[in-house]
């Protein structure tokens, strides 16, 4: 049976992991957190002193995932989306969170100073949404509000419906 690949992207803290894991469990799809994958496989190509974080080796991430993606049925979670092959994804969701809400989430994650401010700006400037519409066909890119537990449930229901319909149409 063919199954779709779903990309969940957005600024850190918008709720990608929370949504992605629950969606994978409800839909019976597999879940890949690209940040964790990189950490486990040390898929890095240097260190960014300014942001105090390792630099992702995008080519190795792609090599690592290629076989799984071509099988289908994978939910990918990452705060970036322009380096994945466009053909991988059948649908792209960009989660969006209001600034004050995102600020609280990132602060409680221990973000401070420049890192905190840069992530808030990233959300204000819709950086990930713009990256998504430049990288994928506009028709497959959808923004979803991710502020409250009610938003989470609504997003889960909507994506589940989309997945079920996709499976009917493609099998
Ligand atoms: P991300 O993977 O985008 O970095 P996360 O899933 O780790 O984000 O969520 C960050 C925090 O926000 C975490 O404490 C769970 C909470 N959260 C996620 N989605 C939410 C929602 N729709 N409503 C309220 N809190 C949410």
PDB file of C-alpha atoms and ligand atoms in Angstrom:
ATOM      1  CA  UNK A   1       0.000   0.000   0.000  1.00  0.00           C
ATOM      2  CA  UNK A   2       1.343   3.457  -0.881  1.00  0.00           C
ATOM      3  CA  UNK A   3       1.555   5.954   1.956  1.00  0.00           C
ATOM      4  CA  UNK A   4       2.343   9.680   1.848  1.00  0.00           C
ATOM      5  CA  UNK A   5       5.375  11.520   3.202  1.00  0.00           C
ATOM      6  CA  UNK A   6       4.504  14.538   5.340  1.00  0.00           C
ATOM      7  CA  UNK A   7       6.853  17.415   6.218  1.00  0.00           C
ATOM      8  CA  UNK A   8       6.198  19.338   9.425  1.00  0.00           C
ATOM      9  CA  UNK A   9       8.255  22.501   9.631  1.00  0.00           C
ATOM     10  CA  UNK A  10       8.323  25.846  11.462  1.00  0.00           C
ATOM     11  CA  UNK A  11      10.373  27.864  13.931  1.00  0.00           C
ATOM     12  CA  UNK A  12      11.786  25.947  16.926  1.00  0.00           C
ATOM     13  CA  UNK A  13       9.135  25.693  19.649  1.00  0.00           C
ATOM     14  CA  UNK A  14       6.029  25.852  17.448  1.00  0.00           C
ATOM     15  CA  UNK A  15       5.090  22.263  18.261  1.00  0.00           C
ATOM     16  CA  UNK A  16       6.471  20.143  15.406  1.00  0.00           C
ATOM     17  CA  UNK A  17       7.638  17.279  17.607  1.00  0.00           C
ATOM     18  CA  UNK A  18       4.440  17.204  19.655  1.00  0.00           C
ATOM     19  CA  UNK A  19       2.289  17.071  16.515  1.00  0.00           C
ATOM     20  CA  UNK A  20       4.608  14.827  14.490  1.00  0.00           C
ATOM     21  CA  UNK A  21       4.921  12.073  17.091  1.00  0.00           C
ATOM     22  CA  UNK A  22       1.191  11.982  17.858  1.00  0.00           C
ATOM     23  CA  UNK A  23       0.332  12.010  14.179  1.00  0.00           C
ATOM     24  CA  UNK A  24       2.714   9.137  13.484  1.00  0.00           C
ATOM     25  CA  UNK A  25       1.155   7.114  16.261  1.00  0.00           C
ATOM     26  CA  UNK A  26      -2.436   7.781  15.137  1.00  0.00           C
ATOM     27  CA  UNK A  27      -1.756   7.270  11.423  1.00  0.00           C
ATOM     28  CA  UNK A  28       0.643   4.337  11.799  1.00  0.00           C
ATOM     29  CA  UNK A  29       3.371   6.219   9.926  1.00  0.00           C
ATOM     30  CA  UNK A  30       6.987   6.533  10.994  1.00  0.00           C
ATOM     31  CA  UNK A  31       8.399   9.723  12.518  1.00  0.00           C
ATOM     32  CA  UNK A  32      11.824  11.227  11.836  1.00  0.00           C
ATOM     33  CA  UNK A  33      13.200  14.140  13.839  1.00  0.00           C
ATOM     34  CA  UNK A  34      16.021  15.421  11.635  1.00  0.00           C
ATOM     35  CA  UNK A  35      17.743  17.148  14.567  1.00  0.00           C
ATOM     36  CA  UNK A  36      17.880  13.854  16.509  1.00  0.00           C
ATOM     37  CA  UNK A  37      18.917  11.889  13.415  1.00  0.00           C
ATOM     38  CA  UNK A  38      21.840  14.276  12.885  1.00  0.00           C
ATOM     39  CA  UNK A  39      22.850  14.037  16.518  1.00  0.00           C
ATOM     40  CA  UNK A  40      22.771  10.239  16.545  1.00  0.00           C
ATOM     41  CA  UNK A  41      24.738   9.899  13.310  1.00  0.00           C
ATOM     42  CA  UNK A  42      26.899  12.984  13.903  1.00  0.00           C
ATOM     43  CA  UNK A  43      25.766  14.288  10.531  1.00  0.00           C
ATOM     44  CA  UNK A  44      27.538  17.615  10.958  1.00  0.00           C
ATOM     45  CA  UNK A  45      30.028  19.569   8.918  1.00  0.00           C
ATOM     46  CA  UNK A  46      31.360  22.044  11.442  1.00  0.00           C
ATOM     47  CA  UNK A  47      30.310  24.271  14.298  1.00  0.00           C
ATOM     48  CA  UNK A  48      28.571  27.646  14.206  1.00  0.00           C
ATOM     49  CA  UNK A  49      30.275  29.761  16.887  1.00  0.00           C
ATOM     50  CA  UNK A  50      27.743  32.590  16.622  1.00  0.00           C
ATOM     51  CA  UNK A  51      24.742  30.357  17.265  1.00  0.00           C
ATOM     52  CA  UNK A  52      26.644  27.901  19.425  1.00  0.00           C
ATOM     53  CA  UNK A  53      25.377  24.856  17.552  1.00  0.00           C
ATOM     54  CA  UNK A  54      26.691  22.278  15.080  1.00  0.00           C
ATOM     55  CA  UNK A  55      26.111  22.811  11.343  1.00  0.00           C
ATOM     56  CA  UNK A  56      23.976  20.170   9.682  1.00  0.00           C
ATOM     57  CA  UNK A  57      25.595  18.149   6.894  1.00  0.00           C
ATOM     58  CA  UNK A  58      22.568  18.316   4.591  1.00  0.00           C
ATOM     59  CA  UNK A  59      23.937  15.905   1.965  1.00  0.00           C
ATOM     60  CA  UNK A  60      24.524  13.190   4.539  1.00  0.00           C
ATOM     61  CA  UNK A  61      21.050  13.735   6.011  1.00  0.00           C
ATOM     62  CA  UNK A  62      19.578  13.237   2.548  1.00  0.00           C
ATOM     63  CA  UNK A  63      21.660  10.098   1.920  1.00  0.00           C
ATOM     64  CA  UNK A  64      20.606   8.730   5.290  1.00  0.00           C
ATOM     65  CA  UNK A  65      16.891   9.223   4.606  1.00  0.00           C
ATOM     66  CA  UNK A  66      16.616   8.537   0.872  1.00  0.00           C
ATOM     67  CA  UNK A  67      15.638   4.845   1.063  1.00  0.00           C
ATOM     68  CA  UNK A  68      13.010   5.396   3.756  1.00  0.00           C
ATOM     69  CA  UNK A  69      11.525   8.370   1.926  1.00  0.00           C
ATOM     70  CA  UNK A  70      11.181   6.466  -1.319  1.00  0.00           C
ATOM     71  CA  UNK A  71       9.183   3.773   0.517  1.00  0.00           C
ATOM     72  CA  UNK A  72       6.724   6.441   1.785  1.00  0.00           C
ATOM     73  CA  UNK A  73       4.833   6.780   5.052  1.00  0.00           C
ATOM     74  CA  UNK A  74       7.334   9.056   6.802  1.00  0.00           C
ATOM     75  CA  UNK A  75       6.611  12.166   8.866  1.00  0.00           C
ATOM     76  CA  UNK A  76       9.664  14.440   8.867  1.00  0.00           C
ATOM     77  CA  UNK A  77      10.139  17.166  11.509  1.00  0.00           C
ATOM     78  CA  UNK A  78      12.705  19.924  10.993  1.00  0.00           C
ATOM     79  CA  UNK A  79      13.076  23.693  11.397  1.00  0.00           C
ATOM     80  CA  UNK A  80      14.248  24.001   7.817  1.00  0.00           C
ATOM     81  CA  UNK A  81      12.988  22.632   4.529  1.00  0.00           C
ATOM     82  CA  UNK A  82      14.883  24.032   1.532  1.00  0.00           C
ATOM     83  CA  UNK A  83      17.501  21.288   1.249  1.00  0.00           C
ATOM     84  CA  UNK A  84      15.216  18.245   1.089  1.00  0.00           C
ATOM     85  CA  UNK A  85      14.451  16.950  -2.414  1.00  0.00           C
ATOM     86  CA  UNK A  86      11.106  18.436  -3.459  1.00  0.00           C
ATOM     87  CA  UNK A  87       9.920  15.036  -4.716  1.00  0.00           C
ATOM     88  CA  UNK A  88      10.070  13.569  -1.188  1.00  0.00           C
ATOM     89  CA  UNK A  89       6.942  15.269   0.151  1.00  0.00           C
ATOM     90  CA  UNK A  90       3.284  14.969  -0.726  1.00  0.00           C
ATOM     91  CA  UNK A  91       2.263  17.710   1.712  1.00  0.00           C
ATOM     92  CA  UNK A  92       4.010  20.341   3.843  1.00  0.00           C
ATOM     93  CA  UNK A  93       2.661  21.853   7.055  1.00  0.00           C
ATOM     94  CA  UNK A  94       4.165  25.015   8.529  1.00  0.00           C
ATOM     95  CA  UNK A  95       3.143  25.414  12.167  1.00  0.00           C
ATOM     96  CA  UNK A  96       2.652  28.999  13.374  1.00  0.00           C
ATOM     97  CA  UNK A  97       2.657  30.274  16.947  1.00  0.00           C
ATOM     98  CA  UNK A  98       1.894  33.739  18.319  1.00  0.00           C
ATOM     99  CA  UNK A  99       4.972  35.598  19.547  1.00  0.00           C
ATOM    100  CA  UNK A 100       4.146  35.841  23.237  1.00  0.00           C
ATOM    101  CA  UNK A 101       3.265  32.159  23.365  1.00  0.00           C
ATOM    102  CA  UNK A 102       6.426  31.154  21.486  1.00  0.00           C
ATOM    103  CA  UNK A 103       8.518  33.392  23.730  1.00  0.00           C
ATOM    104  CA  UNK A 104       7.280  31.565  26.825  1.00  0.00           C
ATOM    105  CA  UNK A 105       7.880  28.146  25.287  1.00  0.00           C
ATOM    106  CA  UNK A 106      11.435  28.986  24.208  1.00  0.00           C
ATOM    107  CA  UNK A 107      12.263  30.643  27.506  1.00  0.00           C
ATOM    108  CA  UNK A 108      11.124  27.581  29.416  1.00  0.00           C
ATOM    109  CA  UNK A 109      13.332  25.514  27.085  1.00  0.00           C
ATOM    110  CA  UNK A 110      16.244  27.584  28.397  1.00  0.00           C
ATOM    111  CA  UNK A 111      16.726  29.854  25.383  1.00  0.00           C
ATOM    112  CA  UNK A 112      18.020  33.333  26.280  1.00  0.00           C
ATOM    113  CA  UNK A 113      19.510  36.443  24.652  1.00  0.00           C
ATOM    114  CA  UNK A 114      20.295  36.345  20.952  1.00  0.00           C
ATOM    115  CA  UNK A 115      19.112  32.771  20.441  1.00  0.00           C
ATOM    116  CA  UNK A 116      15.713  33.603  21.916  1.00  0.00           C
ATOM    117  CA  UNK A 117      15.397  36.882  19.978  1.00  0.00           C
ATOM    118  CA  UNK A 118      16.479  35.327  16.669  1.00  0.00           C
ATOM    119  CA  UNK A 119      13.913  32.570  16.936  1.00  0.00           C
ATOM    120  CA  UNK A 120      11.135  35.039  17.736  1.00  0.00           C
ATOM    121  CA  UNK A 121      12.183  37.128  14.717  1.00  0.00           C
ATOM    122  CA  UNK A 122      12.220  34.007  12.584  1.00  0.00           C
ATOM    123  CA  UNK A 123       8.537  33.532  13.462  1.00  0.00           C
ATOM    124  CA  UNK A 124       7.645  37.227  13.015  1.00  0.00           C
ATOM    125  CA  UNK A 125       9.223  37.293   9.552  1.00  0.00           C
ATOM    126  CA  UNK A 126       7.486  34.026   8.531  1.00  0.00           C
ATOM    127  CA  UNK A 127      10.924  32.733   7.537  1.00  0.00           C
ATOM    128  CA  UNK A 128       9.935  29.070   7.459  1.00  0.00           C
ATOM    129  CA  UNK A 129       6.685  29.702   5.614  1.00  0.00           C
ATOM    130  CA  UNK A 130       8.539  31.633   2.927  1.00  0.00           C
ATOM    131  CA  UNK A 131      11.207  28.959   2.709  1.00  0.00           C
ATOM    132  CA  UNK A 132       8.468  26.356   2.271  1.00  0.00           C
ATOM    133  CA  UNK A 133       6.599  28.191  -0.510  1.00  0.00           C
ATOM    134  CA  UNK A 134       9.890  28.759  -2.341  1.00  0.00           C
ATOM    135  CA  UNK A 135      10.877  25.111  -2.025  1.00  0.00           C
ATOM    136  CA  UNK A 136       7.579  23.297  -2.750  1.00  0.00           C
ATOM    137  CA  UNK A 137       4.530  23.802  -4.928  1.00  0.00           C
ATOM    138  CA  UNK A 138       2.385  26.410  -3.203  1.00  0.00           C
ATOM    139  CA  UNK A 139      -0.686  24.150  -3.363  1.00  0.00           C
ATOM    140  CA  UNK A 140       0.898  21.577  -1.049  1.00  0.00           C
ATOM    141  CA  UNK A 141       2.087  24.081   1.607  1.00  0.00           C
ATOM    142  CA  UNK A 142      -0.334  24.767   4.465  1.00  0.00           C
ATOM    143  CA  UNK A 143       0.023  26.947   7.546  1.00  0.00           C
ATOM    144  CA  UNK A 144      -1.546  25.687  10.769  1.00  0.00           C
ATOM    145  CA  UNK A 145      -2.018  27.646  14.020  1.00  0.00           C
ATOM    146  CA  UNK A 146      -0.261  25.952  16.935  1.00  0.00           C
ATOM    147  CA  UNK A 147      -1.016  27.973  20.049  1.00  0.00           C
ATOM    148  CA  UNK A 148      -3.302  25.827  22.197  1.00  0.00           C
ATOM    149  CA  UNK A 149      -4.115  22.173  22.889  1.00  0.00           C
ATOM    150  CA  UNK A 150      -7.322  22.746  20.873  1.00  0.00           C
ATOM    151  CA  UNK A 151      -5.212  23.788  17.884  1.00  0.00           C
ATOM    152  CA  UNK A 152      -3.193  20.601  18.264  1.00  0.00           C
ATOM    153  CA  UNK A 153      -6.317  18.411  18.237  1.00  0.00           C
ATOM    154  CA  UNK A 154      -7.769  20.256  15.245  1.00  0.00           C
ATOM    155  CA  UNK A 155      -4.503  19.911  13.342  1.00  0.00           C
ATOM    156  CA  UNK A 156      -4.321  16.201  14.124  1.00  0.00           C
ATOM    157  CA  UNK A 157      -7.898  15.664  12.907  1.00  0.00           C
ATOM    158  CA  UNK A 158      -7.340  17.626   9.705  1.00  0.00           C
ATOM    159  CA  UNK A 159      -4.081  15.902   8.817  1.00  0.00           C
ATOM    160  CA  UNK A 160      -5.541  12.467   9.620  1.00  0.00           C
ATOM    161  CA  UNK A 161      -8.407  13.196   7.213  1.00  0.00           C
ATOM    162  CA  UNK A 162      -5.954  14.289   4.542  1.00  0.00           C
ATOM    163  CA  UNK A 163      -3.852  11.127   4.999  1.00  0.00           C
ATOM    164  CA  UNK A 164      -6.919   8.866   4.788  1.00  0.00           C
ATOM    165  CA  UNK A 165      -8.084  10.596   1.623  1.00  0.00           C
ATOM    166  CA  UNK A 166      -4.596  10.377   0.077  1.00  0.00           C
ATOM    167  CA  UNK A 167      -4.476   6.630   0.764  1.00  0.00           C
ATOM    168  CA  UNK A 168      -7.898   6.139  -0.847  1.00  0.00           C
ATOM    169  CA  UNK A 169      -6.869   8.142  -3.893  1.00  0.00           C
ATOM    170  CA  UNK A 170      -3.513   6.420  -4.326  1.00  0.00           C
ATOM    171  CA  UNK A 171      -4.248   2.759  -3.675  1.00  0.00           C
TER     172      UNK A 171
HETATM  173  P1  LIG B   1       9.198  21.985  18.213  1.00  0.00           P
HETATM  174  O1  LIG B   1       9.333  20.521  17.905  1.00  0.00           O
HETATM  175  O2  LIG B   1       8.586  22.750  17.086  1.00  0.00           O
HETATM  176  O3  LIG B   1      10.462  22.626  18.699  1.00  0.00           O
HETATM  177  P2  LIG B   1       7.701  21.062  20.539  1.00  0.00           P
HETATM  178  O4  LIG B   1       6.782  20.040  19.966  1.00  0.00           O
HETATM  179  O5  LIG B   1       8.926  20.568  21.248  1.00  0.00           O
HETATM  180  O6  LIG B   1       8.138  22.123  19.414  1.00  0.00           O
HETATM  181  O7  LIG B   1       6.818  21.989  21.496  1.00  0.00           O
HETATM  182  C1  LIG B   1       7.389  23.042  22.263  1.00  0.00           C
HETATM  183  C2  LIG B   1       6.595  23.183  23.553  1.00  0.00           C
HETATM  184  O8  LIG B   1       5.305  23.669  23.267  1.00  0.00           O
HETATM  185  C3  LIG B   1       6.395  21.884  24.313  1.00  0.00           C
HETATM  186  O9  LIG B   1       6.498  22.190  25.679  1.00  0.00           O
HETATM  187  C4  LIG B   1       4.989  21.454  23.983  1.00  0.00           C
HETATM  188  C5  LIG B   1       4.299  22.761  23.717  1.00  0.00           C
HETATM  189  N1  LIG B   1       3.266  22.703  22.661  1.00  0.00           N
HETATM  190  C6  LIG B   1       3.406  22.191  21.429  1.00  0.00           C
HETATM  191  N2  LIG B   1       2.281  22.339  20.715  1.00  0.00           N
HETATM  192  C7  LIG B   1       1.400  22.976  21.511  1.00  0.00           C
HETATM  193  C8  LIG B   1       0.054  23.427  21.347  1.00  0.00           C
HETATM  194  N3  LIG B   1      -0.647  23.261  20.211  1.00  0.00           N
HETATM  195  N4  LIG B   1      -0.539  24.040  22.401  1.00  0.00           N
HETATM  196  C9  LIG B   1       0.135  24.221  23.561  1.00  0.00           C
HETATM  197  N5  LIG B   1       1.399  23.827  23.769  1.00  0.00           N
HETATM  198  C10 LIG B   1       2.027  23.213  22.763  1.00  0.00           C
END
